[in-house]
PDB file of C-alpha atoms in Angstrom:
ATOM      1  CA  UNK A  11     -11.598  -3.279  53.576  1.00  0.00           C
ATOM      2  CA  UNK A  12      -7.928  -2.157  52.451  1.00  0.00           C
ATOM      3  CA  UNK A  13      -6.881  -5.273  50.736  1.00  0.00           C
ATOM      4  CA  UNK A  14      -8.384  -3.990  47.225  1.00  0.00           C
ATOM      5  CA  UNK A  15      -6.757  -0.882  47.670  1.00  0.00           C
ATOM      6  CA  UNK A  16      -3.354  -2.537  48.660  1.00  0.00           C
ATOM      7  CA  UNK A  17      -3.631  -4.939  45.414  1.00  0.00           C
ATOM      8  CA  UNK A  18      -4.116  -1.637  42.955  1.00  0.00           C
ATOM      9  CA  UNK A  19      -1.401  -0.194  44.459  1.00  0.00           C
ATOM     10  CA  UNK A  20       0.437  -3.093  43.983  1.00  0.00           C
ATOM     11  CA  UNK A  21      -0.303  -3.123  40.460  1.00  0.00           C
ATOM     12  CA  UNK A  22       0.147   0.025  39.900  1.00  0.00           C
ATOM     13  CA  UNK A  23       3.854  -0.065  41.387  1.00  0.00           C
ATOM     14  CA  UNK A  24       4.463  -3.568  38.750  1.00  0.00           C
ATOM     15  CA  UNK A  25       3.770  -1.535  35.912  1.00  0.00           C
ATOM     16  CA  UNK A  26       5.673   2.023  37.291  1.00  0.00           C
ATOM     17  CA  UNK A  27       8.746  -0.676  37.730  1.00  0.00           C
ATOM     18  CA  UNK A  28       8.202  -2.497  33.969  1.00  0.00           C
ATOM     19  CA  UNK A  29       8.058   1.176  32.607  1.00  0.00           C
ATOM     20  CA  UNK A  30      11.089   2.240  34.173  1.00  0.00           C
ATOM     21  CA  UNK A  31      13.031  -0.520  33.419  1.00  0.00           C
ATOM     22  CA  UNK A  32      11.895  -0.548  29.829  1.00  0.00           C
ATOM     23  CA  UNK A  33      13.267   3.397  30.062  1.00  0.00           C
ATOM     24  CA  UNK A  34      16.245   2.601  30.943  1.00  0.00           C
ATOM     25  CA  UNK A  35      16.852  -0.544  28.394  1.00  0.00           C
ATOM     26  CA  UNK A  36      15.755   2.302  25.426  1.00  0.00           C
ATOM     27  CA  UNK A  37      18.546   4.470  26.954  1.00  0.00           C
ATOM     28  CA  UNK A  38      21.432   2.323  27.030  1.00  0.00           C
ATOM     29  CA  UNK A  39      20.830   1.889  23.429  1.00  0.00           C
ATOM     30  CA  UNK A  40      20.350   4.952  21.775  1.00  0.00           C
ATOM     31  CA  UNK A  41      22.201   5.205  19.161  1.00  0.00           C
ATOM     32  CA  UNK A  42      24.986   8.205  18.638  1.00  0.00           C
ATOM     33  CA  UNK A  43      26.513   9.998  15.417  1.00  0.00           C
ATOM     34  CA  UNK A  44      29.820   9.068  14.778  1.00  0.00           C
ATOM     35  CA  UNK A  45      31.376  12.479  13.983  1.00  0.00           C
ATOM     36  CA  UNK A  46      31.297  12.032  10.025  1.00  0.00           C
ATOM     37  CA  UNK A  47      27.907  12.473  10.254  1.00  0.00           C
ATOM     38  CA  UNK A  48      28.015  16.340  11.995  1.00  0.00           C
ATOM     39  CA  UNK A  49      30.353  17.232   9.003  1.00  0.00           C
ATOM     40  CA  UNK A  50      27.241  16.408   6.377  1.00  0.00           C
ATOM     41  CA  UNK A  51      25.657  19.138   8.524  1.00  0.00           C
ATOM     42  CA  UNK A  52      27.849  22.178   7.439  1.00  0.00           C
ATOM     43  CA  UNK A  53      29.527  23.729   4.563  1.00  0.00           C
ATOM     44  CA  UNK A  54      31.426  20.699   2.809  1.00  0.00           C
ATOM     45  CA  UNK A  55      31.893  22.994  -0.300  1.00  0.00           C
ATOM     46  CA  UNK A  56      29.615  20.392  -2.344  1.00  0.00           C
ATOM     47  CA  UNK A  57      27.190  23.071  -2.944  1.00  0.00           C
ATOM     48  CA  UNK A  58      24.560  21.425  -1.038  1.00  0.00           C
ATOM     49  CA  UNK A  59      22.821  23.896   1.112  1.00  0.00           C
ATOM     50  CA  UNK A  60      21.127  22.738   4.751  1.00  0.00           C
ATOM     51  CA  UNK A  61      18.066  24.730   6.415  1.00  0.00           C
ATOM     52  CA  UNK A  62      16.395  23.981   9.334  1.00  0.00           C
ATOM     53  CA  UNK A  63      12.390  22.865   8.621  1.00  0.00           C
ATOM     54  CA  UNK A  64       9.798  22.235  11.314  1.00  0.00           C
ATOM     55  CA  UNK A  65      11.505  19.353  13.630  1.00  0.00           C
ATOM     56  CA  UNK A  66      14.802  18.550  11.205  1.00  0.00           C
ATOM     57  CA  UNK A  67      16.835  19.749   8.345  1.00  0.00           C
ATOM     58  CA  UNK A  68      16.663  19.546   4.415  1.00  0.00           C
ATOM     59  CA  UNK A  69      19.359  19.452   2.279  1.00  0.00           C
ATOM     60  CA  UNK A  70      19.171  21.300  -1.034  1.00  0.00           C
ATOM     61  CA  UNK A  71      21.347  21.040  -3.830  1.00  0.00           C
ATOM     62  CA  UNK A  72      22.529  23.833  -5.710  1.00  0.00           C
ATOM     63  CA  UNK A  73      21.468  22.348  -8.880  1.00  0.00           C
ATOM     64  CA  UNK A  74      17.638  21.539  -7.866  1.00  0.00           C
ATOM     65  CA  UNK A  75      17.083  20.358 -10.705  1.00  0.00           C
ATOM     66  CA  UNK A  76      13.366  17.891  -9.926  1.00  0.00           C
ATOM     67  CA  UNK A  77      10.535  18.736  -8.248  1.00  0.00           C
ATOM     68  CA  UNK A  78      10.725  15.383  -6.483  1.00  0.00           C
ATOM     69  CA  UNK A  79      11.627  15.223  -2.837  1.00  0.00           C
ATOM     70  CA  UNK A  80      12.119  12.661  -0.314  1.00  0.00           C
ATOM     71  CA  UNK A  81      11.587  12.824   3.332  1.00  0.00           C
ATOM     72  CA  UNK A  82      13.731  10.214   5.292  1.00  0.00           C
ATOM     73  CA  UNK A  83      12.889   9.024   8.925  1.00  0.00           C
ATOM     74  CA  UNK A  84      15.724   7.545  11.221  1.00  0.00           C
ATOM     75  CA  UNK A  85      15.480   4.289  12.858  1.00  0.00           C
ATOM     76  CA  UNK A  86      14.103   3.618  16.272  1.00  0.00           C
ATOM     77  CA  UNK A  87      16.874   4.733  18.886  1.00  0.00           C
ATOM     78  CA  UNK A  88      18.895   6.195  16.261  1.00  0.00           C
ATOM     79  CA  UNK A  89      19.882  10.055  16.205  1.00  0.00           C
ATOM     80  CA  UNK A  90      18.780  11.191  13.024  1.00  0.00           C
ATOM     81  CA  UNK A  91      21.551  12.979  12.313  1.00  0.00           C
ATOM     82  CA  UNK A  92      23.439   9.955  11.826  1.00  0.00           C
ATOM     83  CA  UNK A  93      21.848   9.798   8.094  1.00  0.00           C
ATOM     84  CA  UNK A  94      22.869  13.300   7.024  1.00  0.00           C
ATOM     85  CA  UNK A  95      25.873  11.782   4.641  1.00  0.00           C
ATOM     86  CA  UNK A  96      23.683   9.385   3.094  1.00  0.00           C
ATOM     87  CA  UNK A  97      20.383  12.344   2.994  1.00  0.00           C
ATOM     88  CA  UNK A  98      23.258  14.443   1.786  1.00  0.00           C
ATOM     89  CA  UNK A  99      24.684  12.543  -1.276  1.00  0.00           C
ATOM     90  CA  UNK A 100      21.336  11.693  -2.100  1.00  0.00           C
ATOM     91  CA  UNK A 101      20.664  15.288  -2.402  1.00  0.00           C
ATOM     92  CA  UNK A 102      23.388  16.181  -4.244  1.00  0.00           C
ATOM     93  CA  UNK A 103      23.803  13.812  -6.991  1.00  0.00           C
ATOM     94  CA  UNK A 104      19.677  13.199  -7.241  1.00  0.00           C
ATOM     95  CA  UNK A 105      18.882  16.984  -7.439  1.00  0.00           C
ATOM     96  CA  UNK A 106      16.219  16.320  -5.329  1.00  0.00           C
ATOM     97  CA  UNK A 107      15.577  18.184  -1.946  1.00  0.00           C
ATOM     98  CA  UNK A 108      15.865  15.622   0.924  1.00  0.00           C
ATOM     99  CA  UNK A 109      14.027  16.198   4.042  1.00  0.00           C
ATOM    100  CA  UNK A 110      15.273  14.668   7.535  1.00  0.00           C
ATOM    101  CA  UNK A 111      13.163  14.414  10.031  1.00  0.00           C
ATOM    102  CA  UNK A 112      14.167  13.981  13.828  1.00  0.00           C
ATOM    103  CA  UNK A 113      11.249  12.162  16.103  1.00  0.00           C
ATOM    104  CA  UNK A 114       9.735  12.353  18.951  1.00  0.00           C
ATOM    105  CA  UNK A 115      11.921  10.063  21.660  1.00  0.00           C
ATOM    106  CA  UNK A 116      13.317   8.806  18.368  1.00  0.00           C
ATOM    107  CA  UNK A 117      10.706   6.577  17.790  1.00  0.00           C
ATOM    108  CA  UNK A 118       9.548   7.500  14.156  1.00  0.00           C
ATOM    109  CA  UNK A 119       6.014   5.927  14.674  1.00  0.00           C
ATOM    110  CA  UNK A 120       5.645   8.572  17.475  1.00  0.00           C
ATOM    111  CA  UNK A 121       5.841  11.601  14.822  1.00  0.00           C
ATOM    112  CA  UNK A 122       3.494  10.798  11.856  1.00  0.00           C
ATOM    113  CA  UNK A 123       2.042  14.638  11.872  1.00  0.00           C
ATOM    114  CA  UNK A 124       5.415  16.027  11.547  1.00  0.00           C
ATOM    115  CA  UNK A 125       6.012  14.689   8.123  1.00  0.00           C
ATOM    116  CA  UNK A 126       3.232  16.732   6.502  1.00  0.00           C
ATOM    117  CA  UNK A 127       4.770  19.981   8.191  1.00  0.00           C
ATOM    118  CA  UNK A 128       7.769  19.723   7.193  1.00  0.00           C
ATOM    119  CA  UNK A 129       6.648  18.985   3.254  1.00  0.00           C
ATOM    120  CA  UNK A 130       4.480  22.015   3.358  1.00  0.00           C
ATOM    121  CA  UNK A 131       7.544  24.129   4.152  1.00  0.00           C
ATOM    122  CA  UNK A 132       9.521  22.495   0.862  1.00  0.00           C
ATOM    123  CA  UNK A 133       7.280  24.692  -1.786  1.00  0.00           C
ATOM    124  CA  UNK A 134       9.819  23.694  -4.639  1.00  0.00           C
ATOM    125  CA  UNK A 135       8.683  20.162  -4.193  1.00  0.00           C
ATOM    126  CA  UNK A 136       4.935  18.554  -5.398  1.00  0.00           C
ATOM    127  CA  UNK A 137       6.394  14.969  -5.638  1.00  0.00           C
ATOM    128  CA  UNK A 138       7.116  13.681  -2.422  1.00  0.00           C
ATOM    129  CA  UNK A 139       8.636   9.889  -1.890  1.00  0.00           C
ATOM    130  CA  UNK A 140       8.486   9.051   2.072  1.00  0.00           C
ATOM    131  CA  UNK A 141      10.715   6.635   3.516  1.00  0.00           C
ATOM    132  CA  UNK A 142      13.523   5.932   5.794  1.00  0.00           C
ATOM    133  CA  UNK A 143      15.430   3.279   7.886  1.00  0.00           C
ATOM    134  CA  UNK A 144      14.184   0.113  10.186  1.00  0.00           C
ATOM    135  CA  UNK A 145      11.437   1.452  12.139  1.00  0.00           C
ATOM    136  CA  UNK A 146      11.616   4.566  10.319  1.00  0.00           C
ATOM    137  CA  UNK A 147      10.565   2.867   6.854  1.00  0.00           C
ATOM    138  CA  UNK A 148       7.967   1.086   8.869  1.00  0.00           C
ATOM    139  CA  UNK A 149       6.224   4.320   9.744  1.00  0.00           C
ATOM    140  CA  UNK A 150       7.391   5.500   6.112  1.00  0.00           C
ATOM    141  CA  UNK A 151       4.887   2.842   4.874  1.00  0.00           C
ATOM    142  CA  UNK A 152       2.133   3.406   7.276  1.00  0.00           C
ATOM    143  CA  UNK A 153       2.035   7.105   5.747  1.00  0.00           C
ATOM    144  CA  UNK A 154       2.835   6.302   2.509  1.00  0.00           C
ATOM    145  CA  UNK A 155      -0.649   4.164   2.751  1.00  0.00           C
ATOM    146  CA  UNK A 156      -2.855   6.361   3.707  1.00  0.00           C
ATOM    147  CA  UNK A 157      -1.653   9.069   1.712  1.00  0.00           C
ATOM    148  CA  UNK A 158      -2.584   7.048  -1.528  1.00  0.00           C
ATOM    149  CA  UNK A 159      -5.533   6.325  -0.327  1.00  0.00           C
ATOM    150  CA  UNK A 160      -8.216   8.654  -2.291  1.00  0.00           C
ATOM    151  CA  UNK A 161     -10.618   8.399   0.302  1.00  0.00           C
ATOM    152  CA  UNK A 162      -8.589   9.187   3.201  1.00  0.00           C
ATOM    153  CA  UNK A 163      -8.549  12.361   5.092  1.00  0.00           C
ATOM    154  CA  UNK A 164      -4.297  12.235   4.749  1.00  0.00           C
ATOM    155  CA  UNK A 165      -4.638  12.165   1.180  1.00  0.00           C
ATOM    156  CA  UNK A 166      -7.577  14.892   0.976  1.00  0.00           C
ATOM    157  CA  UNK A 167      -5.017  16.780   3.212  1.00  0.00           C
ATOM    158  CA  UNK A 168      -2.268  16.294   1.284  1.00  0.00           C
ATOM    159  CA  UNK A 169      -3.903  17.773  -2.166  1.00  0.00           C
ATOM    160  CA  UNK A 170      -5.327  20.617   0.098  1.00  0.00           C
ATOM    161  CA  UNK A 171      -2.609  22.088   1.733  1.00  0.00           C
ATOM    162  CA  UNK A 172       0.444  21.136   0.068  1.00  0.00           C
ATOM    163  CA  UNK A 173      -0.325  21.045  -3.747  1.00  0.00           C
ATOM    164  CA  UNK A 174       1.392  17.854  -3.737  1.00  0.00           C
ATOM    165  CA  UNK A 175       1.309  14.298  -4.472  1.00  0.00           C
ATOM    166  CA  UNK A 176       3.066  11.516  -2.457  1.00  0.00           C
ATOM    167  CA  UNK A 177       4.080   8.833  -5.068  1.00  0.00           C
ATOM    168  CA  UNK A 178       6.754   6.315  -3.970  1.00  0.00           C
ATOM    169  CA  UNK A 179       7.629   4.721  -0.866  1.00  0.00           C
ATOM    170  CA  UNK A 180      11.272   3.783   0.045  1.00  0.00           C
ATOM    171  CA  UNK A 181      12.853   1.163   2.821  1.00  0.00           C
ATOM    172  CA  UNK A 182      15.964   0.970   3.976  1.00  0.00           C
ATOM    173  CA  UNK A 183      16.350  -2.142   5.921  1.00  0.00           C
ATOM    174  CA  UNK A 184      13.081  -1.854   7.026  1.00  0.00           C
ATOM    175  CA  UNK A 185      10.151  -4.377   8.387  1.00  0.00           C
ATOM    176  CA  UNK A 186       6.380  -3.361   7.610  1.00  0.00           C
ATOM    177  CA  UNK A 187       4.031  -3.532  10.185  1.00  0.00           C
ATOM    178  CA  UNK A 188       1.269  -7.094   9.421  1.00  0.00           C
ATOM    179  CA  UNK A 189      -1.415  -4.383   9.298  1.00  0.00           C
ATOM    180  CA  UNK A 190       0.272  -2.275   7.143  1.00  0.00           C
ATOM    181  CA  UNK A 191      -0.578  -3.771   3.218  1.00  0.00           C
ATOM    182  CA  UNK A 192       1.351  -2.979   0.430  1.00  0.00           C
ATOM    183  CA  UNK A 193      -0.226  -3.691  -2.857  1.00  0.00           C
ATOM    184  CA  UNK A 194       0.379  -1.638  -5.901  1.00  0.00           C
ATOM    185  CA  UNK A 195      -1.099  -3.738  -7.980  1.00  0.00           C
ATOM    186  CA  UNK A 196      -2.595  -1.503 -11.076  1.00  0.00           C
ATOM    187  CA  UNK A 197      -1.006   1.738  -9.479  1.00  0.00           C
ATOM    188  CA  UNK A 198       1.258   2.680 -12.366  1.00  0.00           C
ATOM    189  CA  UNK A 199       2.244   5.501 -11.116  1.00  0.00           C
ATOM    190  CA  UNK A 200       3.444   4.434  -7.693  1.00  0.00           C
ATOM    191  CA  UNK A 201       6.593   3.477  -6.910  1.00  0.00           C
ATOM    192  CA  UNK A 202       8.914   1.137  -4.573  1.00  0.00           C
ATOM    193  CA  UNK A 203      12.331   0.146  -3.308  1.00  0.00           C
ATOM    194  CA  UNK A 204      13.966  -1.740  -0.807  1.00  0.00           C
ATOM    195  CA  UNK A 205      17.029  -1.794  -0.195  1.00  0.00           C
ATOM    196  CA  UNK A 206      18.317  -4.671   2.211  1.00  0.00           C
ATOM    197  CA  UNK A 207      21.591  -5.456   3.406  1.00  0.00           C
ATOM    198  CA  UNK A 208      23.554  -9.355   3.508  1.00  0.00           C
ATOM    199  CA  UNK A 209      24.791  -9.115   6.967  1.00  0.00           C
ATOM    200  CA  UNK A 210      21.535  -7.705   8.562  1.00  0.00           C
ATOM    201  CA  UNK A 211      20.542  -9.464  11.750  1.00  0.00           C
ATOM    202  CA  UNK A 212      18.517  -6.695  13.106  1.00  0.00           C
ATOM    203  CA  UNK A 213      15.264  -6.973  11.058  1.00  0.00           C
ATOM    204  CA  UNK A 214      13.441  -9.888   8.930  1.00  0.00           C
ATOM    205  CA  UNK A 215      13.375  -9.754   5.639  1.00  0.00           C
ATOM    206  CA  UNK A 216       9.964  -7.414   4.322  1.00  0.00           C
ATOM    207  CA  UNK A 217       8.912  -9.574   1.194  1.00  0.00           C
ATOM    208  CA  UNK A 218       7.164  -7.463  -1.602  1.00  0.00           C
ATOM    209  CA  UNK A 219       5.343  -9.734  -4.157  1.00  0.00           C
ATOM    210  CA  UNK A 220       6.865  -9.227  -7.224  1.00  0.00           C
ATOM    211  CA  UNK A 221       3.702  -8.880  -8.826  1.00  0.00           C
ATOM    212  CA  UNK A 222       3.166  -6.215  -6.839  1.00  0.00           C
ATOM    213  CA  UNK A 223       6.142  -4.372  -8.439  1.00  0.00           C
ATOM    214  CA  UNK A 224       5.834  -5.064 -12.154  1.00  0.00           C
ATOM    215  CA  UNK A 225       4.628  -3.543 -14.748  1.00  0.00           C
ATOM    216  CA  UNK A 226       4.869  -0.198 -15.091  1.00  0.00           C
ATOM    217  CA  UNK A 227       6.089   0.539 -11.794  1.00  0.00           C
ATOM    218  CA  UNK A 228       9.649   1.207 -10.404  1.00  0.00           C
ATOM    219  CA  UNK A 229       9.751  -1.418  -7.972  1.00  0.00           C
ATOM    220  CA  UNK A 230      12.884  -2.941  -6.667  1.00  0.00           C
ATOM    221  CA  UNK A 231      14.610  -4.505  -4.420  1.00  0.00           C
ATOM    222  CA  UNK A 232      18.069  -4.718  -4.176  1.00  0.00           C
ATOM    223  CA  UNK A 233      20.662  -6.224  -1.585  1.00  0.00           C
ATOM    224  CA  UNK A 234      24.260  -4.729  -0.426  1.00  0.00           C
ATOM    225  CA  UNK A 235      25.991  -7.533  -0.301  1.00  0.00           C
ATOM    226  CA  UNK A 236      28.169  -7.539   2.695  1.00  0.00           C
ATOM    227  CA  UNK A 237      26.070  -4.640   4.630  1.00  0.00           C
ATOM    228  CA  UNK A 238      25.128  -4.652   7.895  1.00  0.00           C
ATOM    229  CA  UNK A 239      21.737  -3.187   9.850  1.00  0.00           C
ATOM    230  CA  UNK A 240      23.726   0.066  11.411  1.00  0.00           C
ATOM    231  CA  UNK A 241      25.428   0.396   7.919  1.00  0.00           C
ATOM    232  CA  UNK A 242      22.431   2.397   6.405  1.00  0.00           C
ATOM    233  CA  UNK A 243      23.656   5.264   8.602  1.00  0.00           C
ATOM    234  CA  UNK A 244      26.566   7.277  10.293  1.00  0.00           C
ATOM    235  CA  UNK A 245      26.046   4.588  13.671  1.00  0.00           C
ATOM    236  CA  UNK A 246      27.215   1.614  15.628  1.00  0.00           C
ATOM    237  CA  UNK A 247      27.761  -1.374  16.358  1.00  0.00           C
ATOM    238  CA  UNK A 248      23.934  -2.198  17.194  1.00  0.00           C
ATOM    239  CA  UNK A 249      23.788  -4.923  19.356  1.00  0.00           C
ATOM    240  CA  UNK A 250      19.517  -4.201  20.509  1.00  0.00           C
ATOM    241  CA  UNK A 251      16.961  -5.823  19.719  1.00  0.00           C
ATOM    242  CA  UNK A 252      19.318  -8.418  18.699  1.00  0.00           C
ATOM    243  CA  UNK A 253      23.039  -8.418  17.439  1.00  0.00           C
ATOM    244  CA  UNK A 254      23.535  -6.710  14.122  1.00  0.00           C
ATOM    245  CA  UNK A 255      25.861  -8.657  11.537  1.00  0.00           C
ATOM    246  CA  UNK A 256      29.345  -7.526  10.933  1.00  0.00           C
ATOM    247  CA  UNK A 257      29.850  -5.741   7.812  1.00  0.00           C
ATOM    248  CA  UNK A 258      32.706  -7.031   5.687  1.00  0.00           C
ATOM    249  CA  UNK A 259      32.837  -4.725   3.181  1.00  0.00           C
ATOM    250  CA  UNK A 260      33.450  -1.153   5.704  1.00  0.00           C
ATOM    251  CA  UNK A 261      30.800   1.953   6.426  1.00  0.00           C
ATOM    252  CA  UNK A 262      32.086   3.623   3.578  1.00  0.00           C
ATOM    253  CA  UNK A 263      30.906   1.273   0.302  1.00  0.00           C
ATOM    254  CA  UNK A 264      28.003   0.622   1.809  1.00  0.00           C
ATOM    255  CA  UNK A 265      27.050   4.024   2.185  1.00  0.00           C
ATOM    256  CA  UNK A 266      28.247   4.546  -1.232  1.00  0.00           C
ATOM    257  CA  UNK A 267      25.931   1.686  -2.739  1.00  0.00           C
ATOM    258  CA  UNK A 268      22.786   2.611  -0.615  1.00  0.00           C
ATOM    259  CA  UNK A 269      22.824   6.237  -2.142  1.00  0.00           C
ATOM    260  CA  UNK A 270      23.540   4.795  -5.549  1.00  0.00           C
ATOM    261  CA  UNK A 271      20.627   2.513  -5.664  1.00  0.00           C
ATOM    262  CA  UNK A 272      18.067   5.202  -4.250  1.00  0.00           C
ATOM    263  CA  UNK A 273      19.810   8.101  -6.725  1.00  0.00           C
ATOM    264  CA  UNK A 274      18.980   5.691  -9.435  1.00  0.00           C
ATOM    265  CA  UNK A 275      14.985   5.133  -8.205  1.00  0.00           C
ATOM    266  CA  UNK A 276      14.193   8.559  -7.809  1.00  0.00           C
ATOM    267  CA  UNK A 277      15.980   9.717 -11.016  1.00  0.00           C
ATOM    268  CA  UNK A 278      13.249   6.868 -12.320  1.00  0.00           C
ATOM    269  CA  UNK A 279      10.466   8.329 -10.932  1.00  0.00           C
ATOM    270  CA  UNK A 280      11.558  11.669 -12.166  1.00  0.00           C
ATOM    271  CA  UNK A 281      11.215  10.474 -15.917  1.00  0.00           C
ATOM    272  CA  UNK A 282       7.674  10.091 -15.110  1.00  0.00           C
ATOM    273  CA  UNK A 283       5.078  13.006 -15.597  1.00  0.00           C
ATOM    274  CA  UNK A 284       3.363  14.322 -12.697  1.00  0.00           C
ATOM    275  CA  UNK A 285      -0.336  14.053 -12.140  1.00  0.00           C
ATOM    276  CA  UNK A 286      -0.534  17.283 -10.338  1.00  0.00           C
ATOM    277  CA  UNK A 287       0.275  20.104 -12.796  1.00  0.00           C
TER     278      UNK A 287
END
């Protein structure tokens, strides 16, 4: 009998057409540079020097003066190389190498394996915060996880291979995963921040017990007032999943405020000793 046959192959062709039209929704909203953001990526006379690493860039300031570094994931759709202004002012006023990763159909949950290359090719660094924006500080925090984790292979890897320590996690704008739990209760030294915007209609709100951020760690959460989703990088409008907000106060402050409020975490976290000497 061909009827089972003919159903399978109906199936089959349901699912080929929900694929493909799925494809083409992710296309029409990728999201492009705005040309600011392919200045960041040459000689702007700041002193701030940018190599390539395995799958993206790092920018290194002249003055390295930590051994802290932070790799940064984009957000989903999002050309990474919309963030180079904000990876580079965080590099330059931080002193802290900042790694930029570009992923895999620009989906950052897609690329997990690529962060550990490109920290093993940053030998200056052995204090690594991981983060980055909407979907990207999702996957940030997935990593982040099991890298503090003493029993799991990531963090066995980690101490291996790189001589390193992963010690904060940071989110931009960014929703966690329900699987994905963050406590850091009794981890001292272990740090977080998020950094959320007013005007952000893009993502919910990732709420971080404030227990969970006492003490003696550097946990914090602060809101731009007046910021938008797309407003974390060089981007925009965003109008997919949903409608961003409009910014009121202009690309520029925003910017300016996100990069202050990370500068001033990571110059934190580089008060505090390291464990790995």
């Amino acid at each position: 009998m061909w009827w089972p046959w003919l159903v399978l192959l109906a199936v089959v062709a349901l699912v080929l057409c929900a694929c493909l039209a799925m494809a083409v929704i992710l296309y029409k909203n990728c999201q492009e540079p705005f040309e600011s953001a392919f200045a960041a990526l040459s000689d702007t006379g700041d002193g701030v020097e940018v190599q390539e690493v395995c799958h993206g860039r790092v920018f290194l300031p002249a003055q390295q003066s930590s051994n802290l570094g932070l790799v940064y994931l984009p957000g989903a759709l999002v050309d990474a190389r919309a963030y180079a202004p904000l990876c580079r002012d965080i590099a330059n006023r931080s002193g802290c190498a900042v790694v930029l990763l570009d992923m895999p159909m620009r989906m950052a949950t897609f690329g997990m394996s690529r962060i550990s290359q490109a920290m093993r090719e940053v030998t200056s660094v052995t204090r690594w915060a991981i983060g980055g924006h909407s979907l990207g500080g999702a996957a940030a925090a997935k990593f982040f996880m099991n890298a503090i984790s003493a029993s799991s292979e990531l963090a066995i890897d980690e101490k291996r291979l790189l001589h390193a320590e992963v010690v904060a996690l940071l989110l931009h704008a960014a929703s966690v995963d329900a699987s994905v739990s963050i406590d850091l209760s009794g981890l001292r030294d272990i740090f977080a921040l998020q950094v959320l915007a007013e005007n952000d209609e893009v993502h919910a709100v990732l709420a971080i017990k404030q227990e969970k951020l006492s003490d003696g760690n550097a946990g914090v959460t602060v809101t731009i007032e007046g910021g938008n989703h797309a407003g974390f990088g060089h981007y925009g409008p965003q109008t997919f999943p949903v409608p961003d907000g409009v910014s009121t106060i202009g690309l520029a402050e925003q910017q300016t405020q996100v990069a202050d409020a990370t500068i001033n975490w990571l110059q934190a976290i580089d008060q505090r000793p390291s464990r790995i000497q």
